[in-house]
Coordinates of C-alpha atoms and ligand atoms in Angstrom, one line a residue:
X1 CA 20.5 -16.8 -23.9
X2 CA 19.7 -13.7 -21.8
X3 CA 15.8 -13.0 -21.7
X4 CA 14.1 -9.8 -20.6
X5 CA 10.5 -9.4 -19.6
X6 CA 8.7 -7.0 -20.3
X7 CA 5.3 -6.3 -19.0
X8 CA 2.0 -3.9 -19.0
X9 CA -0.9 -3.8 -16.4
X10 CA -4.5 -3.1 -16.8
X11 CA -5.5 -2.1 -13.4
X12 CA -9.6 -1.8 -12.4
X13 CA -10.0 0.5 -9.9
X14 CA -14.2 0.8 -8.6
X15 CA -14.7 4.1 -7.6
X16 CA -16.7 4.9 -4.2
X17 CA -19.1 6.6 -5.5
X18 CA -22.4 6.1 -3.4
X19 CA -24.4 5.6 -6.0
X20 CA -23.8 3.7 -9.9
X21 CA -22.5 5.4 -12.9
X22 CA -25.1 5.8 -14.6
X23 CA -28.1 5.2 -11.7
X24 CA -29.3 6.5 -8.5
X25 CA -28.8 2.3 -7.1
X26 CA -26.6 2.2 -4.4
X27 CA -22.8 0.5 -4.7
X28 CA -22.8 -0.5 -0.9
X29 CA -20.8 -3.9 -0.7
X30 CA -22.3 -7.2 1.2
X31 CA -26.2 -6.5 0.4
X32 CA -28.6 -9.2 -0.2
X33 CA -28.4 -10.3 -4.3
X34 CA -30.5 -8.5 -6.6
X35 CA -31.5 -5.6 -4.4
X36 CA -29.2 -3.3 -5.6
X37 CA -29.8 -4.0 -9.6
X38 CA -32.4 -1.0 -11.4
X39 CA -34.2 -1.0 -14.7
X40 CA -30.8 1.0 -15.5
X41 CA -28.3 -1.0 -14.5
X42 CA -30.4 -3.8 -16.8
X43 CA -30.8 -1.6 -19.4
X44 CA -34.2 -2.3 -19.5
X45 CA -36.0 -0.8 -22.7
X46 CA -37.6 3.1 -22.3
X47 CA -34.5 4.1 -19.6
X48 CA -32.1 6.3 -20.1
X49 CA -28.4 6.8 -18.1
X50 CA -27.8 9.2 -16.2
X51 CA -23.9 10.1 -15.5
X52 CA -22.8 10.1 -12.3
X53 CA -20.8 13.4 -11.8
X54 CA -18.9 12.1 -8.6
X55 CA -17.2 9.6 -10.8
X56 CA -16.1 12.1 -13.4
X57 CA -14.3 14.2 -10.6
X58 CA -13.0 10.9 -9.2
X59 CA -11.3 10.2 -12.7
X60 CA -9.8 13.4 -13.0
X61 CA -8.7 13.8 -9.5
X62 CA -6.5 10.6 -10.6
X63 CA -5.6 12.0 -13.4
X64 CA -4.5 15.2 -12.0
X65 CA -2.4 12.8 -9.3
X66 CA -0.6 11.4 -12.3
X67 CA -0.1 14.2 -14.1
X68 CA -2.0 13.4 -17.0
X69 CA -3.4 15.2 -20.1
X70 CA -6.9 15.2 -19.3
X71 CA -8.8 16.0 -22.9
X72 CA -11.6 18.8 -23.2
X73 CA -14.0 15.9 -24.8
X74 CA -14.6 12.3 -23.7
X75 CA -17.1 9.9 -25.2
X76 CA -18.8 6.7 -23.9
X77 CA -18.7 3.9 -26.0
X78 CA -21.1 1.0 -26.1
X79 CA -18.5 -2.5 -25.8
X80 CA -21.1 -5.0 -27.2
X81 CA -20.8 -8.8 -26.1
X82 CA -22.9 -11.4 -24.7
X83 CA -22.8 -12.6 -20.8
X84 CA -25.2 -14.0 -18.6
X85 CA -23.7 -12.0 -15.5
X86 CA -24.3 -8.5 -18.9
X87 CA -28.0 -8.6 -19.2
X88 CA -27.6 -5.4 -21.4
X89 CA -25.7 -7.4 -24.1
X90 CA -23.0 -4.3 -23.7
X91 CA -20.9 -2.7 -21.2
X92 CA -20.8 1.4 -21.1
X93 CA -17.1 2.0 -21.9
X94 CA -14.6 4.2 -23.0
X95 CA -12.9 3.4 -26.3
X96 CA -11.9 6.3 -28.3
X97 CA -11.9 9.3 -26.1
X98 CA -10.8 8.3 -22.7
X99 CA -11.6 10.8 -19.9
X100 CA -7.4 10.7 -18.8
X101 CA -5.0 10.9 -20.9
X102 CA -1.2 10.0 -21.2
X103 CA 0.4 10.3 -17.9
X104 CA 2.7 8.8 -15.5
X105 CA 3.6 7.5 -11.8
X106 CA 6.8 6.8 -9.9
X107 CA 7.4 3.7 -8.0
X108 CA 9.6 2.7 -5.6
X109 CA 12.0 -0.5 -5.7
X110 CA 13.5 -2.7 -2.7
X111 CA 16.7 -1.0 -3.0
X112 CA 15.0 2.5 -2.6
X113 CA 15.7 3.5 -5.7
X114 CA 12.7 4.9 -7.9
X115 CA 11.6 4.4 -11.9
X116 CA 8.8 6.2 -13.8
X117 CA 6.3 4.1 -15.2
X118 CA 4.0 5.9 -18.5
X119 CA 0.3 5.9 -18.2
X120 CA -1.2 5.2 -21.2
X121 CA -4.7 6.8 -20.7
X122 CA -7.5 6.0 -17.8
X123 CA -10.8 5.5 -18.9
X124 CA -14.6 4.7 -16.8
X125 CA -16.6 2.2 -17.4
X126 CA -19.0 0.5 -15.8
X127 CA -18.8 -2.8 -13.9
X128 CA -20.8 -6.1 -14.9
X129 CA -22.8 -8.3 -12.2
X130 CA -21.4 -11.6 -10.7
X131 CA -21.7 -15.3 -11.5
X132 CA -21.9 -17.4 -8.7
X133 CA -20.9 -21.5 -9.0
X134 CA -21.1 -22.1 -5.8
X135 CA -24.5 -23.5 -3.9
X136 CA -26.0 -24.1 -7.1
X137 CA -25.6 -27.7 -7.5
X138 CA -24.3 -27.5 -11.6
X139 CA -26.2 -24.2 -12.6
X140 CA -24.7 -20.5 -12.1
X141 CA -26.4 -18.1 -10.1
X142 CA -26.3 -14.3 -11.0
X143 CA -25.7 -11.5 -8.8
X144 CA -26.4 -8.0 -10.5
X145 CA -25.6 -6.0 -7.4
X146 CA -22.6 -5.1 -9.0
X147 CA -23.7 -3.9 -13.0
X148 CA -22.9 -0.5 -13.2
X149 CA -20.4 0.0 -10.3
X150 CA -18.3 2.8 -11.5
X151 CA -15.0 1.6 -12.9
X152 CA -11.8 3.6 -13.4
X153 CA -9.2 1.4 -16.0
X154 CA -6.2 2.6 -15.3
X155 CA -3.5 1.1 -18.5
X156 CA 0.2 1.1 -18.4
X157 CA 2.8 1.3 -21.1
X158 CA 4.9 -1.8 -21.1
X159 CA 7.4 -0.4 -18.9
X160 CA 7.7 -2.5 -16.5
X161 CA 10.6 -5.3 -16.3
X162 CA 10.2 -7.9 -13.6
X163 CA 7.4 -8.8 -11.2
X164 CA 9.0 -6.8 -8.8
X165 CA 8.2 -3.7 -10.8
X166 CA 4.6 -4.8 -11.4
X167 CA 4.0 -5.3 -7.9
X168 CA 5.8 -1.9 -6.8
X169 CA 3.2 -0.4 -9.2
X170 CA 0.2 -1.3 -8.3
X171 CA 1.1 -0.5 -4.6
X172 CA 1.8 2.7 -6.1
X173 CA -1.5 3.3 -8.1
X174 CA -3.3 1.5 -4.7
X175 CA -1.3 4.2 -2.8
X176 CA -2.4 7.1 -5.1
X177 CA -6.5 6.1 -5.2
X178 CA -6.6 5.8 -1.5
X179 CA -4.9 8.6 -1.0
X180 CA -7.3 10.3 -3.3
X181 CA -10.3 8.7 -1.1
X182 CA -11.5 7.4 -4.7
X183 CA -11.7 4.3 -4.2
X184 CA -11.6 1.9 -0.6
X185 CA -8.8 -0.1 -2.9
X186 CA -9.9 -3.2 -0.6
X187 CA -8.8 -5.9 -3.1
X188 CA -10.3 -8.7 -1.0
X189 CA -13.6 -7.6 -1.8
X190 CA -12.6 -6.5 -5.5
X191 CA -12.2 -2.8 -5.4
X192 CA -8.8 -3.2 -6.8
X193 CA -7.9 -6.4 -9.6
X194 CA -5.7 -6.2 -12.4
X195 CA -4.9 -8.2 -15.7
X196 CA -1.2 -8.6 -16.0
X197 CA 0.0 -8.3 -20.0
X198 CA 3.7 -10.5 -20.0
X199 CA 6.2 -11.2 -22.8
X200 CA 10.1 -12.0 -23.0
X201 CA 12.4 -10.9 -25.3
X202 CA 16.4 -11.8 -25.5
X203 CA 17.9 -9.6 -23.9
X204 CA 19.0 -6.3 -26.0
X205 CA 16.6 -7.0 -28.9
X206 CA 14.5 -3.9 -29.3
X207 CA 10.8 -5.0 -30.8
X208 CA 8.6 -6.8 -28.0
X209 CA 7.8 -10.4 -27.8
X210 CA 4.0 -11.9 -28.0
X211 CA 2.2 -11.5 -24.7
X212 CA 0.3 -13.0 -22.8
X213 CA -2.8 -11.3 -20.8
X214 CA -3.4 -12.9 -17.1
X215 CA -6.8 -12.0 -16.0
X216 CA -8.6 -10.6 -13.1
X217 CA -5.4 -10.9 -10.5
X218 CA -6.5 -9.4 -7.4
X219 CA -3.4 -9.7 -4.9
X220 CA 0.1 -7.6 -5.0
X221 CA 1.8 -11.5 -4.4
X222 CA -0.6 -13.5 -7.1
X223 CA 1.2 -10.6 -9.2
X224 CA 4.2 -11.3 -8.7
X225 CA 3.6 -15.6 -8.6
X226 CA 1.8 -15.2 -11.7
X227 CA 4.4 -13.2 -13.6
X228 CA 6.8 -15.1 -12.2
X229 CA 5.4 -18.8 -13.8
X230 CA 4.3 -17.2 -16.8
X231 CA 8.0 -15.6 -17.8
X232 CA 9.5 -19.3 -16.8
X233 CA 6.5 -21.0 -19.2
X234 CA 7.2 -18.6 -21.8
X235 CA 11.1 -18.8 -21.8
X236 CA 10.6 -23.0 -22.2
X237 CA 8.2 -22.5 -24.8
X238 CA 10.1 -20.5 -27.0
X239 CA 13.8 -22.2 -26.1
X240 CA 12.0 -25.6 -27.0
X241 CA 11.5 -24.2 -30.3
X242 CA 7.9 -23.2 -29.8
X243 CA 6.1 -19.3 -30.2
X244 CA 3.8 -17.7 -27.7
X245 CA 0.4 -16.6 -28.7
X246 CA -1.4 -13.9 -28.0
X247 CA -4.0 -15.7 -25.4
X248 CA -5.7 -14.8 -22.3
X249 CA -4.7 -17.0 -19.4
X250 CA -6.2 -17.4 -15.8
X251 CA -4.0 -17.8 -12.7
X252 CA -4.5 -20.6 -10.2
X253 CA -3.8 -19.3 -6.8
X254 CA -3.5 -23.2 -5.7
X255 CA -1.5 -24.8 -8.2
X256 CA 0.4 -21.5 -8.5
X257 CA 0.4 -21.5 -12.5
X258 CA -1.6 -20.0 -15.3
X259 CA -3.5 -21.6 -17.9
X260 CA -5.6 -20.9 -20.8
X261 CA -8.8 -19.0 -21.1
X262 CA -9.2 -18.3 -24.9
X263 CA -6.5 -17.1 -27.2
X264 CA -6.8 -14.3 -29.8
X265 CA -8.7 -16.2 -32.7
X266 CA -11.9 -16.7 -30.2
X267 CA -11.8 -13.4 -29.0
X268 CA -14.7 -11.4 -29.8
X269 CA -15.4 -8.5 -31.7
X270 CA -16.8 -5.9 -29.4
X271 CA -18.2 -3.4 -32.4
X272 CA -17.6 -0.6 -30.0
X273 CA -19.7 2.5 -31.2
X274 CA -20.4 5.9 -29.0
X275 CA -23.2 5.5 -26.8
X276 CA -26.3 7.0 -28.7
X277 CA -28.0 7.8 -24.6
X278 CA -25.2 9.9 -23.2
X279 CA -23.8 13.1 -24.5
X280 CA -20.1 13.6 -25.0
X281 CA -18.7 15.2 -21.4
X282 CA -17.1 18.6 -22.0
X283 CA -14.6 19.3 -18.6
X284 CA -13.8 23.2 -19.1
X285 CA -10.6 24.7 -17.6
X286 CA -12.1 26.2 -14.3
X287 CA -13.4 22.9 -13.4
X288 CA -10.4 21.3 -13.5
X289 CA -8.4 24.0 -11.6
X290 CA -11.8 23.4 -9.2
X291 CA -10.1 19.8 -8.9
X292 CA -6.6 20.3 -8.5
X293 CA -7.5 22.5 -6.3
X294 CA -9.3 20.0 -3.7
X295 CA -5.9 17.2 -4.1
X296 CA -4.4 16.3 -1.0
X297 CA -0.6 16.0 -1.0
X298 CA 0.4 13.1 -2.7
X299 CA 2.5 9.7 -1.7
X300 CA 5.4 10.9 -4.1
X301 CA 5.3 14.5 -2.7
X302 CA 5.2 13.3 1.0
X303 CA 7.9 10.7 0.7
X304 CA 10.0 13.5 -0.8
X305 CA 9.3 15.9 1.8
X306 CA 9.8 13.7 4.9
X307 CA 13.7 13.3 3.4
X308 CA 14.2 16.6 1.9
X309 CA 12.4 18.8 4.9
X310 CA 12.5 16.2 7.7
X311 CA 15.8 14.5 7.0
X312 CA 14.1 11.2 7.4
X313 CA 16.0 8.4 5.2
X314 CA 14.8 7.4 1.9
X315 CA 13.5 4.0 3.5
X316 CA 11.6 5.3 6.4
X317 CA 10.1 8.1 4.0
X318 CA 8.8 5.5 1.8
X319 CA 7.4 2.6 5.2
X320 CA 5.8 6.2 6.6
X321 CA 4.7 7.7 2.9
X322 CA 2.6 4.3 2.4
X323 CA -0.9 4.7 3.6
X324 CA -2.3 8.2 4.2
X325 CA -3.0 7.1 7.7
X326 CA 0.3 6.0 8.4
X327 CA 1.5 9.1 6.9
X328 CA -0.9 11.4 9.3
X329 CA 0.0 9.4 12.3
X330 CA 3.2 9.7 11.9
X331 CA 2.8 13.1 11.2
X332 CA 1.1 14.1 14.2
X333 CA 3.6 12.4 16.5
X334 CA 6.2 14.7 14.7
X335 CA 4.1 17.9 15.6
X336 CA 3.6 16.7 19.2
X337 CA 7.3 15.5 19.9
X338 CA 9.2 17.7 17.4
X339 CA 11.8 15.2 16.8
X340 CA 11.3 13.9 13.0
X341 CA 14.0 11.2 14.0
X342 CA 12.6 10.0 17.2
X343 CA 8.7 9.9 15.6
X344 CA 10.1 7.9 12.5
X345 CA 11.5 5.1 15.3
X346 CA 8.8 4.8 17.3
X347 CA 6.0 4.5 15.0
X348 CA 8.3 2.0 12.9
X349 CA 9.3 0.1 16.0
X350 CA 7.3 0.0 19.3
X351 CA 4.2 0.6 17.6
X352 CA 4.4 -1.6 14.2
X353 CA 5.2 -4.0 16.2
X354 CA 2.6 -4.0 18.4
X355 CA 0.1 -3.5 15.5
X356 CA 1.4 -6.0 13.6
X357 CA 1.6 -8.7 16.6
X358 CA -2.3 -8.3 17.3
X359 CA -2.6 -7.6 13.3
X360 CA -4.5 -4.2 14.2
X361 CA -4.7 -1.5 11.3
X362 CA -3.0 2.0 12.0
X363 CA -6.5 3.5 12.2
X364 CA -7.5 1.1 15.3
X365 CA -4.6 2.1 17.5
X366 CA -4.5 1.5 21.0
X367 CA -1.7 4.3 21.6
X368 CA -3.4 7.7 19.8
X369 CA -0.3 9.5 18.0
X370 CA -0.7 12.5 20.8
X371 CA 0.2 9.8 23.5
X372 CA 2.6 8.8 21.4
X373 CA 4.2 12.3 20.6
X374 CA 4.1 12.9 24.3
X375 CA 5.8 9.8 25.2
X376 CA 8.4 10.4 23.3
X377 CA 8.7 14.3 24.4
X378 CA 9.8 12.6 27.9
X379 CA 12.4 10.8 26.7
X380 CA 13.8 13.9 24.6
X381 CA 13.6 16.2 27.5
X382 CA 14.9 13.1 30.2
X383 CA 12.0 12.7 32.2
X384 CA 12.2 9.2 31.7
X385 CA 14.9 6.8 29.8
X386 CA 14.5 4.5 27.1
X387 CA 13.8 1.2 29.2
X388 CA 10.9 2.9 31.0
X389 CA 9.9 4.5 28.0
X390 CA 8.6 0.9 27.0
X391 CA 6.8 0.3 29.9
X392 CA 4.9 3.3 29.3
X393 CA 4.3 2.3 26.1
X394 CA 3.0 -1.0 26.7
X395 CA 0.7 0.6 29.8
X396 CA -0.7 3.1 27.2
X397 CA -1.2 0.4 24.8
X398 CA -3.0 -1.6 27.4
X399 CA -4.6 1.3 28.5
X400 CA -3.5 1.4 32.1
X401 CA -3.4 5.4 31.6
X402 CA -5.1 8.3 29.5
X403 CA -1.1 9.6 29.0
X404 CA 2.8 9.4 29.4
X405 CA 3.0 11.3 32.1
X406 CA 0.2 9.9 33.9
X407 CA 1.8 6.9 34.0
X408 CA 4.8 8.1 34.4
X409 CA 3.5 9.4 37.5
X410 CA 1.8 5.8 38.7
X411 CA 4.3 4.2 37.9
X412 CA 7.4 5.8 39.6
X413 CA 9.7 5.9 36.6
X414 CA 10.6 9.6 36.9
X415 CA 14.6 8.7 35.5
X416 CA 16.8 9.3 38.3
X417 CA 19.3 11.8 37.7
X418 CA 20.8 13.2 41.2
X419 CA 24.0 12.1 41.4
X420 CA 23.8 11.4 45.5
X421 CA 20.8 8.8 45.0
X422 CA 22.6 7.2 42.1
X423 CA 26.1 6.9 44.0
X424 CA 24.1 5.7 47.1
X425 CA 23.0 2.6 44.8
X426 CA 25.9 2.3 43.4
X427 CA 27.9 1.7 46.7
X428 CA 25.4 -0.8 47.8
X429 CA 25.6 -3.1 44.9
X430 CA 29.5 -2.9 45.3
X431 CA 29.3 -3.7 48.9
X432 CA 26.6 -6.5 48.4
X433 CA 29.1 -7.6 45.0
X434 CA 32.9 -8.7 47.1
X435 CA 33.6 -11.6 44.6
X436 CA 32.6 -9.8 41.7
X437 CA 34.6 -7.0 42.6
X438 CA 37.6 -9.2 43.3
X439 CA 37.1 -10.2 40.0
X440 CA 37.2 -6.9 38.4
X441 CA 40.3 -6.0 40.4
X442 CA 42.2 -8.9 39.2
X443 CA 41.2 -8.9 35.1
X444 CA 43.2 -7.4 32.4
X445 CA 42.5 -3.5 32.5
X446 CA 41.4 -4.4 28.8
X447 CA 38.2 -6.5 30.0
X448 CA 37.3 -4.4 32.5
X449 CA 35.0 -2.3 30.4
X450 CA 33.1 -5.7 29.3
X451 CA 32.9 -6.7 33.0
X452 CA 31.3 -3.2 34.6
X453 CA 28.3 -4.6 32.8
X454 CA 27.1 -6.5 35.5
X455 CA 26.9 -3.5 38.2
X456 CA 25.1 -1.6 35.8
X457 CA 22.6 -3.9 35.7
X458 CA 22.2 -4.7 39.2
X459 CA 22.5 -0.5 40.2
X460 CA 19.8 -0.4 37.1
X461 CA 17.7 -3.0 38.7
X462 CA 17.7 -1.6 42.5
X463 CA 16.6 1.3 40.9
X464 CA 13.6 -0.1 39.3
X465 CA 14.8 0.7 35.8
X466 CA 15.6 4.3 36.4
X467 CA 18.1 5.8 37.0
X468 CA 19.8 7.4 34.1
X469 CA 22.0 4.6 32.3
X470 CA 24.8 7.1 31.3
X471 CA 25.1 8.3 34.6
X472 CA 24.8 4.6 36.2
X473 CA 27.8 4.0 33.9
X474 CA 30.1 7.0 34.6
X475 CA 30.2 7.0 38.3
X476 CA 30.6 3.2 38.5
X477 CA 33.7 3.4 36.7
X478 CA 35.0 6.0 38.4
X479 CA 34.1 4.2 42.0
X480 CA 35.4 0.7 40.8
X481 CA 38.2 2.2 39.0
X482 CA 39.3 3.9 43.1
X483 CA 39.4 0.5 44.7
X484 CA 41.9 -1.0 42.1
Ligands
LIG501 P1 -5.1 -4.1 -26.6 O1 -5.5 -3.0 -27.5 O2 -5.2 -5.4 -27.2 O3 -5.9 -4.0 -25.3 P2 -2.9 -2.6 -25.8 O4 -1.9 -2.1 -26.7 O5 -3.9 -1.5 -25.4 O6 -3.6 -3.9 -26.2 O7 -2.2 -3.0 -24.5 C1 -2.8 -3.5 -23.4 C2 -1.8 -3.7 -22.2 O8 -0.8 -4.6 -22.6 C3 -1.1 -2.4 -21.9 O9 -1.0 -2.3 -20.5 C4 0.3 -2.5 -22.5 O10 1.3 -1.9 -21.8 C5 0.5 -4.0 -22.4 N1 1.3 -4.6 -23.5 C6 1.2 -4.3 -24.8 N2 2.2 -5.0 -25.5 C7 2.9 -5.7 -24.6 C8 4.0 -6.7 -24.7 N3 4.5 -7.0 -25.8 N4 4.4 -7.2 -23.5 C9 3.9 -6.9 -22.4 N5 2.8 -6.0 -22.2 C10 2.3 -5.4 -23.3
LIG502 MG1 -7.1 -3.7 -23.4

């Protein structure tokens, strides 16, 4: 049998807001427990919420980005339950009216190919505090810094079919919010987590299998390791003659599998009803247009524009479309060096490898991308070739230079292109070089061409790396070629 999966994600996006979404408390991360918590975020008796307008625009901004409805009205519901870490009793939710509506994003999979993936609807909500097991010697500890930390729940459809896709979609949505500057989308700390909705289903047969929800993943590979043991778990389960049921599971990072939490007969019943403390939020036409207006280009339109307009290929359009900053480094090398091409390269090559070897972030850059850019003018226009062009690199990234051509100019790599110096090289390697000469003289005209390898690098060396390679190579032949 021939199984499909088929799965859905919830992702939780906090917004970065200053401030909470319904109080004036600050959302700073790292502060001191319980400093951060008001008689709002409590819901203490005799307040009253206020909305937080920031996170409204936020919403819609992704919205906008994902080209969804976005309704007139939107209503916050009250999502009733009990939790020690929810010292309202409810969480301020969205249920009936979200704030987005149906939309949709594209992703991008290994093979460079893309796939649209629907958008249910994206509502806000507010976060709940923390519980804290550890240093507590058998008790929990509660942190409330977090209650009311502005939330944007962003639900698929289930249109994604292998963890590959699940993972290519979150980087997608990540990609989207941080271009957006809505969120920090720092999932270490949280900013980002998602739960993971995963069924099978043989292979052609139309109606959906039971799923399974996977809480709280906050990684793009626990997504993939999670959807990964959960599709082989369900696949046994059913080909043993067993059914899934509809449960919510945790995944164990450690033991790299997921296990149960509580399945659909303990779940609870929320009795969601609006919010009798905040008014119905009414977004009129000219505050959206407001909005759109104010949206930066997007990852999608960007990757499309550095192949259509900059002829980059699908591949490096997608590495250089990733992060915004990428994107505007790369960009400004481009308007500096004016060779789309050349940009793409370096900022791939020389400098993602650099970055990555002393795991630096695009932002902390030794090399600024207007070194960069001019670096790589000098090799366009020949100043220098490509072997020096590394040594400048690595002097700029040590910082043994404010630019290129500074160090250019220390350094004596100017290439050498008059055809008297190179010649005069050349016959002094030949005359310091009898045997290998000989040896040329007397090989099959066939392996010659392998052979004038070794006077290239000895003319490249006397000249310290440069002289211009093409030439180096040209006028040896023709002076090795006259002695035969
Ligand atoms: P609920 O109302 O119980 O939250 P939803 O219908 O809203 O359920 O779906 C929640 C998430 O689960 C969505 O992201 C959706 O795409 C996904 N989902 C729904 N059915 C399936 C399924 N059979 N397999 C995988 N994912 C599913
Ligand atoms: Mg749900």
């Amino acid at each position: 049998m021939q199984w499909e999966t088929v799965i859905g994600l919830e992702v939780h996006v906090q917004l970065a807001t200053r401030s909470k979404i319904f109080s004036g408390a600050s959302t700073a991360f790292g502060a001191e427990p319980n400093t951060q918590a008001c008689a709002v975020d409590l819901g203490l008796p005799g307040v009253l919420p206020v909305l937080n307008e920031q996170a409204v625009a936020m919403a819609v901004q992704f919205g906008l980005a994902v080209h969804a409805e976005i309704p007139e009205v939107s209503v916050f519901d009250r999502k009733n339950y009990f939790y020690p870490d929810l010292p309202k009793g409810y969480q301020t939710s969205q249920m009936y009216h979200p704030i987005v509506g149906a939309g949709d994003v594209e992703i991008t999979l290994d093979d460079d190919t893309t796939k649209r993936i629907r958008i249910h609807h994206a509502h806000l909500e507010e976060d709940a505090g923390k519980s804290l097991h550890e240093d507590f010697h058998g008790m929990t500890g509660i942190d409330l810094n977090r209650a009311g930390t502005p939330l944007l729940e962003i639900v698929s459809e289930p249109d994604m079919r292998s963890a590959k896709e699940a993972a290519a979609y979150l980087k997608a949505i990540h990609s989207i919010v941080t271009y957006l500057g809505i969120s920090d989308g720092n999932m270490a700390e949280g900013s980002m987590r998602c739960d993971v909705n995963v069924s099978v289903r043989p292979k052609g047969q139309e109606a959906f299998g039971t799923r399974a929800e996977i809480k709280n993943v906050n990684s793009f590979r626990f997504v993939e390791r999670a959807i990964a043991f959960e599709v082989e778990r369900q696949i046994e389960l059913i080909e043993d003659g067993g059914n899934v049921v509809q449960e919510t599971r945790l995944f164990d990072p450690e033991r790299d599998e997921t296990r149960s939490m509580r399945t659909k007969e303990e779940a609870n019943d929320y009795r969601y009803f609006p919010c009798p403390d905040l008014l119905p939020v009414v977004l009129d036409q000219a505050y959206l247009d407001h909005l759109r207006s104010q949206l930066p280009e997007l990852p999608a339109d960007k990757r499309a524009r550095f192949q259509n307009e900059l002829g980059l290929s699908a591949y490096d359009a997608n590495v250089l479309s990733a992060s915004r900053e990428m994107a505007e480094f790369f960009e400004e090398v481009h308007r500096v060096c004016g060779d789309a091409k050349q940009a793409a390269n370096w900022v791939q090559g020389e400098l993602s490898g650099a970055l990555n070897r002393e795991n630096l972030s695009i932002q902390n850059s030794p090399v600024s991308a207007q070194q960069l850019g001019e670096l790589i003018r000098r090799v366009l226009d020949d100043t220098i070739n490509g072997k020096a062009a590394k040594q400048v690199f690595q002097a700029l990234w040590n910082g043994q230079g404010e630019s290129a051509d500074a160090v250019i100019e220390a350094k004596g790599l100017k290439q050498v292109t008059d055809t008297g110096a190179i010649e005069a090289m050349i016959d002094q390697v030949i005359a310091e070089s009898p045997a290998q000469v000989a040896q040329y003289r007397d090989s099959e005209p066939e392996k010659r061409g392998k052979m004038i390898g070794y006077f290239v690098g000895q003319v490249m060396k006397a000249s310290r790396g440069t002289a211009n390679p093409q030439q180096v190579n040209g006028l040896l032949k023709e002076k090795l070629d006259a002695l035969l």
